[in-house]
Amino acid sequence: PTDALAWAQTLSKQEEANATRSALRIWSQNTPSETAAYLDSLNQKIDSHLPTVAPSWARREPAKAADWVASQPEGEGRNDALAKTLWNWTTQNPAAATTWVQEQPNDSVRDHAIAGLATAALDFNPSTALDWSIKIIGPKLKNSLIQRSLSIWYRKDPEDAQQWAEDHNTTIK
């Protein structure tokens, strides 16, 4: 894998990004913890690579993947990877994923982890997704997820969705 990554650095900027992403995705499917260790050893910004590596790891060892992603500096890639990791974990073991989220401090790590839980719950229990969504502290993420959840729920069960919206002083957009 490191040979492929070294080769990628000889390419044009766009080709390098695509080749690097492909090499990391394949490597992380086989040995995700080694891929994460490699990225950590680079001593450079790896935010854009987190969504490539974390989902593969989350399918095998979700707690380790979540801990690794949460330990990374805040950024769009980390937030996306965290939501995807928790989505994967929630579909495998909701109780363990919930416990991990509840142990996190009230910050953006917890917010994006909650977003992953809520998104996983949307398909089978929109009310639960909304109960998680209202626990998000960041107003932009919170409002976006509430509206998305309400919209999906409204298409399935308009009466219950409307009642939830009224009970929580919000509107369905």
Coordinates of C-alpha atoms in Angstrom, one line a residue:
P1 CA 0.0 0.0 0.0
T2 CA 2.8 2.5 0.8
D3 CA 4.2 1.9 -2.7
A4 CA 0.9 2.8 -4.2
L5 CA 0.7 5.9 -2.1
A6 CA 4.3 6.9 -3.1
W7 CA 3.4 6.4 -6.7
A8 CA 0.3 8.6 -6.3
Q9 CA 2.5 11.5 -5.2
T10 CA 4.1 11.5 -8.7
L11 CA 0.7 12.3 -10.4
S12 CA -1.1 15.6 -11.1
K13 CA -2.9 17.0 -8.1
Q14 CA -6.4 15.6 -9.1
E15 CA -5.0 12.2 -10.1
E16 CA -3.0 12.1 -6.9
A17 CA -6.1 12.7 -4.8
N18 CA -8.1 10.0 -6.6
A19 CA -5.2 7.4 -6.5
T20 CA -4.5 8.2 -2.8
R21 CA -8.2 7.8 -1.9
S22 CA -8.4 4.4 -3.8
A23 CA -5.2 3.1 -2.2
L24 CA -6.4 4.1 1.3
R25 CA -9.8 2.6 0.7
I26 CA -8.3 -0.8 -0.4
W27 CA -5.8 -0.8 2.4
S28 CA -8.4 0.1 5.0
Q29 CA -10.7 -2.8 3.8
N30 CA -7.9 -5.2 4.6
T31 CA -6.1 -3.7 7.6
P32 CA -7.9 -0.6 8.8
S33 CA -5.9 -0.1 12.0
E34 CA -2.6 -0.2 10.0
T35 CA -4.1 2.4 7.6
A36 CA -5.0 4.6 10.5
A37 CA -1.5 4.2 12.1
Y38 CA 0.0 5.2 8.7
L39 CA -2.1 8.3 8.5
D40 CA -1.3 9.3 12.0
S41 CA 2.4 8.9 11.3
L42 CA 2.3 11.4 8.4
N43 CA 2.3 14.5 10.7
Q44 CA 0.1 16.3 8.3
K45 CA -3.6 17.1 7.8
I46 CA -5.4 13.9 7.2
D47 CA -9.0 15.2 7.6
S48 CA -10.0 14.5 4.0
H49 CA -8.9 10.8 4.3
L50 CA -10.9 10.0 7.5
P51 CA -14.2 9.3 5.6
T52 CA -12.3 6.8 3.4
V53 CA -10.8 4.8 6.2
A54 CA -13.3 5.0 9.1
P55 CA -16.3 3.2 7.5
S56 CA -14.2 0.1 6.7
W57 CA -12.8 0.0 10.2
A58 CA -16.3 0.6 11.7
R59 CA -17.6 -2.6 10.1
R60 CA -14.9 -4.6 11.9
E61 CA -14.1 -2.8 15.1
P62 CA -16.6 0.1 15.6
A63 CA -15.4 1.2 19.0
K64 CA -11.7 1.5 17.9
A65 CA -12.8 3.3 14.8
A66 CA -14.9 5.7 16.7
D67 CA -12.1 6.4 19.2
W68 CA -9.6 7.0 16.5
V69 CA -11.9 9.3 14.5
A70 CA -12.9 11.2 17.7
S71 CA -9.2 11.8 18.5
Q72 CA -8.6 13.6 15.2
P73 CA -8.7 17.4 14.9
E74 CA -12.0 18.9 14.1
G75 CA -12.9 19.2 10.5
E76 CA -15.5 18.3 7.9
G77 CA -13.8 15.0 7.2
R78 CA -13.7 14.0 10.8
N79 CA -17.3 15.0 11.3
D80 CA -18.4 13.0 8.3
A81 CA -16.4 10.0 9.3
L82 CA -17.7 10.1 12.8
A83 CA -21.3 10.1 11.6
K84 CA -20.6 7.3 9.2
T85 CA -18.8 5.3 11.9
L86 CA -21.7 5.7 14.3
W87 CA -24.2 4.8 11.6
N88 CA -22.3 1.6 11.0
W89 CA -22.0 0.8 14.6
T90 CA -25.7 1.5 15.3
T91 CA -26.8 -0.9 12.7
Q92 CA -24.6 -3.6 14.3
N93 CA -24.9 -2.9 18.0
P94 CA -27.2 0.0 18.9
A95 CA -26.7 -0.4 22.7
A96 CA -22.9 -0.2 22.5
A97 CA -23.0 2.7 20.1
T98 CA -25.4 4.5 22.4
T99 CA -23.2 3.9 25.4
W100 CA -20.2 5.3 23.5
V101 CA -22.1 8.4 22.5
Q102 CA -23.4 9.0 26.0
E103 CA -19.8 8.8 27.4
Q104 CA -18.6 11.7 25.1
P105 CA -18.4 15.3 26.4
N106 CA -20.9 17.8 25.0
D107 CA -19.0 18.9 22.0
S108 CA -18.9 18.5 18.2
V109 CA -17.7 14.9 18.5
R110 CA -20.8 14.0 20.4
D111 CA -23.0 16.0 18.1
H112 CA -21.7 14.3 15.0
A113 CA -21.9 10.9 16.7
I114 CA -25.5 11.6 17.6
A115 CA -26.1 12.5 14.0
G116 CA -24.9 9.0 13.0
L117 CA -27.2 7.4 15.5
A118 CA -30.2 9.5 14.5
T119 CA -29.6 8.8 10.8
A120 CA -29.4 5.0 11.4
A121 CA -32.7 5.2 13.4
L122 CA -34.5 7.2 10.7
D123 CA -35.5 4.1 8.6
F124 CA -37.1 2.1 11.5
N125 CA -38.0 4.7 14.1
P126 CA -38.2 8.4 13.1
S127 CA -39.4 9.3 16.6
T128 CA -36.2 7.9 18.1
A129 CA -34.2 9.7 15.4
L130 CA -35.8 13.0 16.5
D131 CA -35.3 12.2 20.2
W132 CA -31.6 12.0 19.4
S133 CA -31.6 15.0 17.1
I134 CA -32.8 17.4 19.8
K135 CA -29.8 16.4 22.0
I136 CA -27.4 18.0 19.5
I137 CA -25.9 21.2 20.8
G138 CA -24.8 22.8 17.5
P139 CA -27.8 24.6 16.1
K140 CA -27.1 24.2 12.4
L141 CA -26.6 20.4 12.6
K142 CA -29.5 20.1 15.1
N143 CA -32.0 22.0 12.9
S144 CA -30.9 20.3 9.7
L145 CA -31.3 16.8 11.2
I146 CA -34.6 17.7 12.8
Q147 CA -36.0 18.9 9.5
R148 CA -34.7 15.9 7.6
S149 CA -36.1 13.5 10.2
L150 CA -39.5 15.3 10.3
S151 CA -39.7 15.3 6.5
I152 CA -39.0 11.6 6.2
W153 CA -41.4 10.8 9.0
Y154 CA -44.1 13.1 7.6
R155 CA -44.0 11.1 4.3
K156 CA -44.6 7.9 6.3
D157 CA -46.9 9.0 9.0
P158 CA -48.1 12.7 8.7
E159 CA -50.3 12.7 11.8
D160 CA -47.6 11.5 14.2
A161 CA -44.9 13.7 12.6
Q162 CA -47.1 16.8 12.8
Q163 CA -48.0 16.0 16.5
W164 CA -44.3 15.7 17.3
A165 CA -43.5 19.0 15.6
E166 CA -46.3 20.7 17.5
D167 CA -45.2 19.2 20.8
H168 CA -41.7 20.5 20.2
N169 CA -42.7 24.0 18.9
T170 CA -41.3 23.4 15.4
T171 CA -42.7 23.3 11.9
I172 CA -42.2 20.8 9.1
K173 CA -40.6 22.5 6.1

